[in-house]
PDB file of C-alpha atoms and ligand atoms in Angstrom:
ATOM      1  CA  MET A  70     -13.001 -10.599 -20.866  1.00 77.00           C
ATOM      2  CA  LEU A  71     -13.720 -12.918 -17.715  1.00 78.00           C
ATOM      3  CA  SER A  72     -11.898 -11.983 -14.482  1.00 73.00           C
ATOM      4  CA  ASP A  73     -10.949 -14.061 -11.998  1.00 80.00           C
ATOM      5  CA  ASP A  74     -14.234 -13.420  -9.518  1.00 80.00           C
ATOM      6  CA  GLY A  75     -16.576 -14.468 -12.279  1.00 80.00           C
ATOM      7  CA  SER A  76     -17.411 -10.785 -13.648  1.00 82.00           C
ATOM      8  CA  TYR A  77     -16.323  -9.227 -17.163  1.00 84.00           C
ATOM      9  CA  THR A  78     -13.755  -6.206 -17.623  1.00 86.00           C
ATOM     10  CA  ALA A  79     -12.670  -5.236 -20.619  1.00 85.00           C
ATOM     11  CA  TYR A  80      -8.871  -4.586 -22.219  1.00 88.00           C
ATOM     12  CA  SER A  81      -7.979  -1.074 -23.769  1.00 88.00           C
ATOM     13  CA  LYS A  82      -5.414  -1.308 -26.769  1.00 88.00           C
ATOM     14  CA  GLU A  83      -4.919   2.372 -26.268  1.00 90.00           C
ATOM     15  CA  TYR A  84      -3.657   1.994 -22.741  1.00 90.00           C
ATOM     16  CA  ASP A  85      -2.524  -1.884 -23.328  1.00 88.00           C
ATOM     17  CA  GLU A  86      -4.265  -2.266 -20.491  1.00 91.00           C
ATOM     18  CA  HIS A  87      -7.234  -3.997 -18.370  1.00 91.00           C
ATOM     19  CA  TYR A  88     -10.091  -1.803 -17.016  1.00 87.00           C
ATOM     20  CA  HIS A  89      -9.761  -3.726 -13.602  1.00 83.00           C
ATOM     21  CA  SER A  90      -7.513  -6.254 -12.164  1.00 83.00           C
ATOM     22  CA  THR A  91      -8.228  -9.712 -13.673  1.00 84.00           C
ATOM     23  CA  LYS A  92      -6.525 -11.021 -10.479  1.00 81.00           C
ATOM     24  CA  ASP A  93      -8.558  -9.620  -8.141  1.00 79.00           C
ATOM     25  CA  GLY A  94     -11.873  -9.318 -10.046  1.00 84.00           C
ATOM     26  CA  ALA A  95     -13.839  -6.521 -11.636  1.00 88.00           C
ATOM     27  CA  LEU A  96     -16.590  -6.457  -9.159  1.00 92.00           C
ATOM     28  CA  LYS A  97     -14.465  -7.739  -6.003  1.00 93.00           C
ATOM     29  CA  GLU A  98     -11.965  -4.561  -6.943  1.00 93.00           C
ATOM     30  CA  SER A  99     -14.354  -1.796  -6.958  1.00 96.00           C
ATOM     31  CA  TYR A 100     -15.761  -3.253  -3.631  1.00 97.00           C
ATOM     32  CA  VAL A 101     -12.393  -4.129  -1.531  1.00 96.00           C
ATOM     33  CA  LYS A 102     -10.198  -1.051  -3.156  1.00 96.00           C
ATOM     34  CA  HIS A 103     -12.686   1.773  -3.278  1.00 98.00           C
ATOM     35  CA  VAL A 104     -16.443   1.261  -2.411  1.00 98.00           C
ATOM     36  CA  ILE A 105     -16.321  -0.368   1.184  1.00 97.00           C
ATOM     37  CA  PRO A 106     -13.275   1.136   2.772  1.00 97.00           C
ATOM     38  CA  ALA A 107     -14.284   4.793   1.565  1.00 98.00           C
ATOM     39  CA  PHE A 108     -17.489   4.016   3.106  1.00 96.00           C
ATOM     40  CA  LYS A 109     -16.122   2.511   6.770  1.00 94.00           C
ATOM     41  CA  SER A 110     -13.990   6.047   6.548  1.00 94.00           C
ATOM     42  CA  LEU A 111     -16.752   8.325   6.226  1.00 91.00           C
ATOM     43  CA  LYS A 112     -19.139   9.100   9.422  1.00 85.00           C
ATOM     44  CA  SER A 113     -23.028   8.357   8.613  1.00 83.00           C
ATOM     45  CA  ARG A 114     -24.670  11.356   6.333  1.00 87.00           C
ATOM     46  CA  ASP A 115     -27.877  12.040   4.537  1.00 95.00           C
ATOM     47  CA  GLU A 116     -25.962  13.003   1.172  1.00 97.00           C
ATOM     48  CA  VAL A 117     -22.527  11.992  -0.344  1.00 98.00           C
ATOM     49  CA  HIS A 118     -20.671  13.497  -3.029  1.00 98.00           C
ATOM     50  CA  ILE A 119     -18.424  11.107  -4.703  1.00 98.00           C
ATOM     51  CA  LEU A 120     -16.164  11.862  -7.535  1.00 98.00           C
ATOM     52  CA  ASP A 121     -15.381   8.661  -9.882  1.00 98.00           C
ATOM     53  CA  ILE A 122     -12.052   8.943 -11.599  1.00 98.00           C
ATOM     54  CA  CYS A 123     -12.712   7.925 -14.798  1.00 96.00           C
ATOM     55  CA  TYR A 124     -15.974   5.989 -15.338  1.00 98.00           C
ATOM     56  CA  GLY A 125     -14.927   3.551 -17.358  1.00 97.00           C
ATOM     57  CA  LEU A 126     -17.352   0.649 -17.003  1.00 96.00           C
ATOM     58  CA  GLY A 127     -18.951   1.929 -14.146  1.00 98.00           C
ATOM     59  CA  PHE A 128     -18.470  -0.690 -11.910  1.00 97.00           C
ATOM     60  CA  ASN A 129     -17.413   2.011  -8.997  1.00 98.00           C
ATOM     61  CA  THR A 130     -20.317   3.922  -9.482  1.00 98.00           C
ATOM     62  CA  LEU A 131     -22.840   0.649  -9.583  1.00 98.00           C
ATOM     63  CA  CYS A 132     -20.668  -0.972  -6.859  1.00 98.00           C
ATOM     64  CA  THR A 133     -21.547   2.213  -4.928  1.00 98.00           C
ATOM     65  CA  ILE A 134     -25.369   2.066  -5.609  1.00 98.00           C
ATOM     66  CA  LEU A 135     -25.321  -1.576  -4.700  1.00 97.00           C
ATOM     67  CA  TYR A 136     -23.565  -1.311  -1.154  1.00 97.00           C
ATOM     68  CA  TYR A 137     -25.902   1.943  -0.216  1.00 96.00           C
ATOM     69  CA  ARG A 138     -28.883   0.469  -0.632  1.00 96.00           C
ATOM     70  CA  ILE A 139     -27.556  -2.326   1.878  1.00 95.00           C
ATOM     71  CA  HIS A 140     -26.116  -0.724   3.949  1.00 95.00           C
ATOM     72  CA  SER A 141     -27.138   2.490   4.027  1.00 95.00           C
ATOM     73  CA  PRO A 142     -30.646   2.571   1.754  1.00 95.00           C
ATOM     74  CA  LYS A 143     -31.524   6.290   3.441  1.00 96.00           C
ATOM     75  CA  THR A 144     -28.410   7.749   2.191  1.00 97.00           C
ATOM     76  CA  ARG A 145     -28.831   9.906  -1.079  1.00 98.00           C
ATOM     77  CA  LEU A 146     -25.769   9.687  -3.698  1.00 98.00           C
ATOM     78  CA  ARG A 147     -24.474  12.224  -5.930  1.00 98.00           C
ATOM     79  CA  ILE A 148     -22.118  10.852  -8.239  1.00 98.00           C
ATOM     80  CA  TYR A 149     -19.771  12.751 -10.608  1.00 98.00           C
ATOM     81  CA  SER A 150     -17.580  11.138 -13.325  1.00 98.00           C
ATOM     82  CA  PRO A 151     -15.712  12.350 -16.255  1.00 98.00           C
ATOM     83  CA  GLU A 152     -15.015   9.929 -19.243  1.00 98.00           C
ATOM     84  CA  LEU A 153     -12.971  10.811 -22.465  1.00 97.00           C
ATOM     85  CA  ASP A 154     -14.119   7.558 -24.515  1.00 97.00           C
ATOM     86  CA  THR A 155     -17.060   8.648 -25.465  1.00 98.00           C
ATOM     87  CA  GLU A 156     -17.761   5.020 -28.108  1.00 97.00           C
ATOM     88  CA  LEU A 157     -17.466   3.664 -24.620  1.00 97.00           C
ATOM     89  CA  ILE A 158     -19.793   4.925 -22.810  1.00 98.00           C
ATOM     90  CA  THR A 159     -22.332   4.436 -25.577  1.00 98.00           C
ATOM     91  CA  SER A 160     -21.491   0.992 -26.069  1.00 97.00           C
ATOM     92  CA  LEU A 161     -22.492  -0.162 -22.329  1.00 97.00           C
ATOM     93  CA  LYS A 162     -25.640  -0.761 -23.015  1.00 96.00           C
ATOM     94  CA  ASN A 163     -24.424  -3.949 -24.331  1.00 95.00           C
ATOM     95  CA  PHE A 164     -22.057  -4.726 -21.750  1.00 95.00           C
ATOM     96  CA  THR A 165     -22.452  -8.030 -19.919  1.00 94.00           C
ATOM     97  CA  TYR A 166     -22.633  -6.751 -16.360  1.00 95.00           C
ATOM     98  CA  PRO A 167     -22.637  -8.926 -13.389  1.00 94.00           C
ATOM     99  CA  LYS A 168     -25.752 -10.687 -11.795  1.00 95.00           C
ATOM    100  CA  GLU A 169     -25.750  -8.052  -9.397  1.00 95.00           C
ATOM    101  CA  PHE A 170     -26.352  -5.385 -11.729  1.00 96.00           C
ATOM    102  CA  ASN A 171     -29.347  -6.288 -13.375  1.00 97.00           C
ATOM    103  CA  VAL A 172     -31.507  -3.900 -11.163  1.00 97.00           C
ATOM    104  CA  PHE A 173     -29.631  -1.524 -12.391  1.00 97.00           C
ATOM    105  CA  ARG A 174     -30.841  -1.970 -16.321  1.00 97.00           C
ATOM    106  CA  GLU A 175     -32.231   1.341 -16.427  1.00 98.00           C
ATOM    107  CA  ILE A 176     -29.667   3.463 -15.137  1.00 98.00           C
ATOM    108  CA  ILE A 177     -27.323   1.348 -16.952  1.00 98.00           C
ATOM    109  CA  LEU A 178     -29.532   2.323 -20.539  1.00 98.00           C
ATOM    110  CA  GLU A 179     -29.738   6.029 -19.139  1.00 98.00           C
ATOM    111  CA  LEU A 180     -26.199   6.782 -18.516  1.00 98.00           C
ATOM    112  CA  SER A 181     -25.121   4.715 -21.572  1.00 98.00           C
ATOM    113  CA  SER A 182     -27.552   7.206 -24.212  1.00 97.00           C
ATOM    114  CA  HIS A 183     -28.044  10.298 -21.967  1.00 98.00           C
ATOM    115  CA  ASN A 184     -25.300  10.286 -19.598  1.00 98.00           C
ATOM    116  CA  THR A 185     -26.956  11.524 -16.975  1.00 98.00           C
ATOM    117  CA  TYR A 186     -29.453  10.031 -14.460  1.00 98.00           C
ATOM    118  CA  GLU A 187     -31.431  10.664 -11.678  1.00 98.00           C
ATOM    119  CA  ASP A 188     -33.968   9.749  -8.736  1.00 97.00           C
ATOM    120  CA  LYS A 189     -35.054  10.683  -5.447  1.00 95.00           C
ATOM    121  CA  GLN A 190     -32.085   9.136  -4.087  1.00 95.00           C
ATOM    122  CA  LEU A 191     -29.935   9.497  -6.956  1.00 98.00           C
ATOM    123  CA  TYR A 192     -28.203  11.751  -9.092  1.00 98.00           C
ATOM    124  CA  ILE A 193     -25.536  10.468 -11.611  1.00 98.00           C
ATOM    125  CA  GLU A 194     -23.510  12.701 -13.919  1.00 98.00           C
ATOM    126  CA  ILE A 195     -20.984  11.673 -16.750  1.00 98.00           C
ATOM    127  CA  PHE A 196     -18.887  14.082 -18.005  1.00 98.00           C
ATOM    128  CA  LEU A 197     -17.913  13.189 -21.556  1.00 98.00           C
ATOM    129  CA  GLY A 198     -14.277  14.954 -21.710  1.00 98.00           C
ATOM    130  CA  ASP A 199     -11.208  15.642 -19.842  1.00 98.00           C
ATOM    131  CA  ALA A 200     -11.110  14.766 -16.275  1.00 98.00           C
ATOM    132  CA  ARG A 201      -8.054  17.642 -15.530  1.00 98.00           C
ATOM    133  CA  GLU A 202     -10.762  20.075 -17.130  1.00 98.00           C
ATOM    134  CA  TYR A 203     -13.653  18.465 -15.102  1.00 98.00           C
ATOM    135  CA  ILE A 204     -12.169  18.729 -11.397  1.00 98.00           C
ATOM    136  CA  LYS A 205     -11.602  22.160 -11.705  1.00 98.00           C
ATOM    137  CA  ARG A 206     -15.270  23.069 -11.736  1.00 98.00           C
ATOM    138  CA  PHE A 207     -15.566  21.710  -8.179  1.00 98.00           C
ATOM    139  CA  SER A 208     -14.946  23.246  -4.740  1.00 98.00           C
ATOM    140  CA  ASP A 209     -15.279  21.852  -1.187  1.00 96.00           C
ATOM    141  CA  LYS A 210     -17.472  19.353  -2.524  1.00 96.00           C
ATOM    142  CA  PHE A 211     -16.611  15.680  -2.388  1.00 98.00           C
ATOM    143  CA  ASP A 212     -16.734  13.213   0.486  1.00 98.00           C
ATOM    144  CA  ILE A 213     -15.434  10.828  -1.732  1.00 98.00           C
ATOM    145  CA  VAL A 214     -12.925  10.421  -4.491  1.00 98.00           C
ATOM    146  CA  TYR A 215     -12.109   6.936  -6.477  1.00 98.00           C
ATOM    147  CA  GLN A 216      -9.038   7.443  -7.699  1.00 98.00           C
ATOM    148  CA  ASP A 217      -9.394   4.539 -10.413  1.00 97.00           C
ATOM    149  CA  ALA A 218      -7.540   5.825 -14.180  1.00 97.00           C
ATOM    150  CA  PHE A 219      -5.570   3.409 -16.264  1.00 96.00           C
ATOM    151  CA  SER A 220      -1.932   3.585 -14.284  1.00 96.00           C
ATOM    152  CA  PRO A 221       0.237   5.973 -13.448  1.00 96.00           C
ATOM    153  CA  SER A 222       2.795   4.683 -16.405  1.00 94.00           C
ATOM    154  CA  SER A 223      -0.180   4.430 -19.216  1.00 95.00           C
ATOM    155  CA  ASN A 224      -1.703   7.515 -18.279  1.00 97.00           C
ATOM    156  CA  PRO A 225       0.603   9.943 -16.110  1.00 97.00           C
ATOM    157  CA  ILE A 226      -1.489  12.804 -16.715  1.00 98.00           C
ATOM    158  CA  LEU A 227      -4.214  11.466 -13.839  1.00 98.00           C
ATOM    159  CA  TRP A 228      -1.036  10.724 -11.139  1.00 98.00           C
ATOM    160  CA  THR A 229       0.763  14.352 -11.354  1.00 98.00           C
ATOM    161  CA  LYS A 230       1.427  16.600  -7.766  1.00 98.00           C
ATOM    162  CA  GLU A 231      -0.724  19.313  -9.998  1.00 98.00           C
ATOM    163  CA  TYR A 232      -3.281  16.801 -10.744  1.00 98.00           C
ATOM    164  CA  PHE A 233      -3.657  15.581  -6.632  1.00 98.00           C
ATOM    165  CA  ASN A 234      -3.704  19.375  -5.924  1.00 98.00           C
ATOM    166  CA  ASP A 235      -6.817  19.970  -8.002  1.00 98.00           C
ATOM    167  CA  ILE A 236      -8.475  17.223  -6.621  1.00 98.00           C
ATOM    168  CA  LYS A 237      -7.810  18.278  -3.121  1.00 98.00           C
ATOM    169  CA  ASN A 238      -9.482  21.489  -4.142  1.00 98.00           C
ATOM    170  CA  THR A 239     -12.499  19.355  -5.101  1.00 98.00           C
ATOM    171  CA  MET A 240     -12.747  17.674  -1.902  1.00 98.00           C
ATOM    172  CA  LYS A 241     -13.815  18.183   1.891  1.00 97.00           C
ATOM    173  CA  GLU A 242     -11.659  18.530   4.373  1.00 95.00           C
ATOM    174  CA  GLU A 243     -12.410  15.227   6.164  1.00 95.00           C
ATOM    175  CA  GLY A 244     -13.125  13.855   2.609  1.00 97.00           C
ATOM    176  CA  VAL A 245     -11.193  10.153   1.820  1.00 98.00           C
ATOM    177  CA  LEU A 246      -9.418   9.563  -1.681  1.00 98.00           C
ATOM    178  CA  THR A 247      -9.155   5.405  -2.545  1.00 98.00           C
ATOM    179  CA  THR A 248      -6.861   4.255  -5.001  1.00 98.00           C
ATOM    180  CA  TYR A 249      -5.368   0.440  -6.286  1.00 96.00           C
ATOM    181  CA  SER A 250      -1.637   2.398  -7.035  1.00 97.00           C
ATOM    182  CA  ILE A 251       0.441   1.693  -4.008  1.00 97.00           C
ATOM    183  CA  ALA A 252       3.648   3.604  -5.971  1.00 97.00           C
ATOM    184  CA  LEU A 253       5.615   5.784  -3.968  1.00 97.00           C
ATOM    185  CA  LYS A 254       5.892   8.283  -6.499  1.00 96.00           C
ATOM    186  CA  THR A 255       2.014   8.407  -6.607  1.00 97.00           C
ATOM    187  CA  ARG A 256       1.752   8.541  -2.618  1.00 98.00           C
ATOM    188  CA  ILE A 257       4.356  11.094  -2.424  1.00 98.00           C
ATOM    189  CA  ALA A 258       2.186  12.969  -5.171  1.00 98.00           C
ATOM    190  CA  LEU A 259      -0.270  13.197  -2.418  1.00 98.00           C
ATOM    191  CA  TYR A 260       1.505  13.300   0.340  1.00 98.00           C
ATOM    192  CA  GLU A 261       3.357  16.883  -0.964  1.00 98.00           C
ATOM    193  CA  ASN A 262      -0.563  18.206  -1.041  1.00 98.00           C
ATOM    194  CA  ASP A 263      -1.156  17.244   2.306  1.00 98.00           C
ATOM    195  CA  PHE A 264      -2.518  13.811   2.732  1.00 98.00           C
ATOM    196  CA  LEU A 265      -1.920  11.570   5.023  1.00 98.00           C
ATOM    197  CA  LEU A 266      -1.542   7.974   3.743  1.00 98.00           C
ATOM    198  CA  TYR A 267      -3.367   4.645   4.783  1.00 98.00           C
ATOM    199  CA  LEU A 268      -3.049   1.291   4.169  1.00 98.00           C
ATOM    200  CA  ASN A 269      -5.916  -0.820   2.596  1.00 97.00           C
ATOM    201  CA  GLU A 270      -4.966  -4.652   3.376  1.00 96.00           C
ATOM    202  CA  GLY A 271      -7.298  -7.372   2.552  1.00 93.00           C
ATOM    203  CA  GLU A 272      -6.029 -11.338   3.168  1.00 90.00           C
ATOM    204  CA  ASP A 273      -7.742 -11.576  -0.684  1.00 90.00           C
ATOM    205  CA  TYR A 274      -6.681  -8.514  -2.655  1.00 91.00           C
ATOM    206  CA  ARG A 275      -4.012  -6.903  -3.352  1.00 92.00           C
ATOM    207  CA  THR A 276      -3.059  -3.925  -1.011  1.00 96.00           C
ATOM    208  CA  ALA A 277      -4.380  -0.630  -2.105  1.00 97.00           C
ATOM    209  CA  THR A 278      -3.932   3.165  -1.189  1.00 98.00           C
ATOM    210  CA  ILE A 279      -6.475   5.040   1.338  1.00 98.00           C
ATOM    211  CA  ALA A 280      -5.584   8.877   1.454  1.00 98.00           C
ATOM    212  CA  SER A 281      -6.765  11.470   3.768  1.00 98.00           C
ATOM    213  CA  GLN A 282      -6.150  14.982   5.037  1.00 97.00           C
ATOM    214  CA  LYS A 283      -7.824  13.528   8.407  1.00 96.00           C
ATOM    215  CA  GLU A 284      -6.445  11.251  10.410  1.00 96.00           C
ATOM    216  CA  LEU A 285      -8.669   7.550   9.719  1.00 96.00           C
ATOM    217  CA  GLN A 286      -8.500   4.870  12.763  1.00 92.00           C
ATOM    218  CA  ASN A 287      -9.565   1.633  10.998  1.00 88.00           C
ATOM    219  CA  PHE A 288      -6.060   1.973   8.866  1.00 96.00           C
ATOM    220  CA  LYS A 289      -2.678   1.665   9.384  1.00 97.00           C
ATOM    221  CA  LYS A 290      -0.820   4.574   8.403  1.00 98.00           C
ATOM    222  CA  VAL A 291       2.076   4.658   6.011  1.00 98.00           C
ATOM    223  CA  ASP A 292       5.227   6.251   7.492  1.00 97.00           C
ATOM    224  CA  MET A 293       6.072   8.583   4.442  1.00 97.00           C
ATOM    225  CA  GLU A 294       8.921  10.456   6.278  1.00 96.00           C
ATOM    226  CA  HIS A 295      10.882   6.955   6.754  1.00 97.00           C
ATOM    227  CA  LYS A 296       9.866   5.784   3.341  1.00 96.00           C
ATOM    228  CA  ILE A 297      11.007   9.169   1.481  1.00 94.00           C
ATOM    229  CA  SER A 298      14.433   9.159   3.663  1.00 95.00           C
ATOM    230  CA  CYS A 299      14.609   5.473   2.077  1.00 96.00           C
ATOM    231  CA  ASN A 300      14.386   6.637  -1.317  1.00 94.00           C
ATOM    232  CA  LYS A 301      15.679  10.527  -1.492  1.00 91.00           C
ATOM    233  CA  ASP A 302      15.677  10.304  -5.487  1.00 93.00           C
ATOM    234  CA  ILE A 303      11.903   9.531  -5.949  1.00 94.00           C
ATOM    235  CA  LYS A 304      10.183  12.647  -6.871  1.00 95.00           C
ATOM    236  CA  PRO A 305       6.452  12.916  -8.044  1.00 97.00           C
ATOM    237  CA  LEU A 306       5.479  12.857 -11.596  1.00 97.00           C
ATOM    238  CA  ARG A 307       4.754  16.991 -12.274  1.00 98.00           C
ATOM    239  CA  ASP A 308       2.820  18.109 -15.017  1.00 97.00           C
ATOM    240  CA  ALA A 309       5.672  19.648 -16.651  1.00 96.00           C
ATOM    241  CA  ASP A 310       7.673  16.612 -16.922  1.00 93.00           C
ATOM    242  CA  LEU A 311       4.557  15.191 -19.433  1.00 93.00           C
ATOM    243  CA  ILE A 312       4.476  18.221 -21.990  1.00 79.00           C
ATOM    244  CA  ASP A 313       6.378  16.334 -24.618  1.00 65.00           C
ATOM    245  CA  THR A 314       4.702  12.709 -23.610  1.00 52.00           C
TER     246      THR A 314
HETATM  247  C1  SAM B 101      -8.994   2.144 -15.333  1.00 75.53           C
HETATM  248  S1  SAM B 101     -10.033   2.892 -16.272  1.00 75.53           S
HETATM  249  C2  SAM B 101     -11.875   3.181 -15.573  1.00 75.53           C
HETATM  250  C3  SAM B 101     -12.509   1.515 -14.494  1.00 75.53           C
HETATM  251  C4  SAM B 101     -14.071   2.158 -13.709  1.00 75.53           C
HETATM  252  N1  SAM B 101     -13.318   3.091 -12.848  1.00 75.53           N
HETATM  253  C5  SAM B 101     -14.712   1.076 -13.628  1.00 75.53           C
HETATM  254  O1  SAM B 101     -15.064   0.507 -12.676  1.00 75.53           O
HETATM  255  O2  SAM B 101     -14.755   0.475 -14.917  1.00 75.53           O
HETATM  256  C6  SAM B 101      -9.872   4.063 -16.801  1.00 75.53           C
HETATM  257  C7  SAM B 101     -10.967   5.118 -17.656  1.00 75.53           C
HETATM  258  O3  SAM B 101     -10.151   6.418 -17.485  1.00 75.53           O
HETATM  259  C8  SAM B 101     -10.529   6.963 -19.419  1.00 75.53           C
HETATM  260  N2  SAM B 101      -9.882   8.122 -19.350  1.00 75.53           N
HETATM  261  C9  SAM B 101      -8.202   8.333 -19.242  1.00 75.53           C
HETATM  262  N3  SAM B 101      -7.868   9.199 -19.699  1.00 75.53           N
HETATM  263  C10 SAM B 101      -8.449  10.439 -19.560  1.00 75.53           C
HETATM  264  C11 SAM B 101      -9.441  11.913 -19.147  1.00 75.53           C
HETATM  265  N4  SAM B 101      -8.016  12.527 -19.524  1.00 75.53           N
HETATM  266  N5  SAM B 101     -10.244  12.310 -18.466  1.00 75.53           N
HETATM  267  C12 SAM B 101     -11.557  11.825 -18.582  1.00 75.53           C
HETATM  268  N6  SAM B 101     -11.211   9.883 -18.757  1.00 75.53           N
HETATM  269  C13 SAM B 101     -10.214   9.473 -18.659  1.00 75.53           C
HETATM  270  C14 SAM B 101     -10.321   5.730 -19.985  1.00 75.53           C
HETATM  271  O4  SAM B 101     -10.851   6.201 -21.115  1.00 75.53           O
HETATM  272  C15 SAM B 101     -10.841   4.812 -19.135  1.00 75.53           C
HETATM  273  O5  SAM B 101     -12.290   4.542 -19.324  1.00 75.53           O
END
């Protein structure tokens, strides 16, 4: 399906949701809600470790490589990305990607066939399986987490307080997490895990969220104490609430 910025995205029958916002557009959403704010929040470094939740069509991973090649070509990227849907990954060799990704043909083919890609600058690993299990392997590793699962209402297991606790453990203390979700339940789940919450705002896209344990300079902080005091009944999603769902 063609999204509004001219890039194609896909629709999941299982989750009854598109892989990207069709209004913002797949390519644009990836840049403005994930890649650019994460890049702006980090000090430049020789190697950046990224957890991409979840791989889906791979826009976040591919946009990241494109962006770093232009803005920080010497940085080595190591990207780790879980994905449950094996058939989807196999099918990606035939997906109609935007022309900006033409340079990544070899990477797309390798990932689609072997789930990993490596060269001097780049390591990418797609883990075929459950993100909840996968993230337990990592500790104090990631500079950036792209939280881009299907929505909290259709895929709640990737938005609970316990999930974000595990995510926090995978991250370096100065790491940043980006997400399109502005739901208070999501923000509380992060806040109760000691994340500070920031607005990712722009004129031509829907506002999104950035979370970090460190203070960020370039973004407006969300006053969580105030929000919680105005919405006393709102609680984060919890694993225990999802046992029968
Ligand atoms: C919104 S899409 C991700 C879009 C992706 N970031 C992109 O740029 O194309 C969400 C993905 O999460 C995957 N998924 C859902 N539950 C999962 C789980 N528990 N573990 C791993 N992947 C999961 C779905 O199969 C789907 O591909």
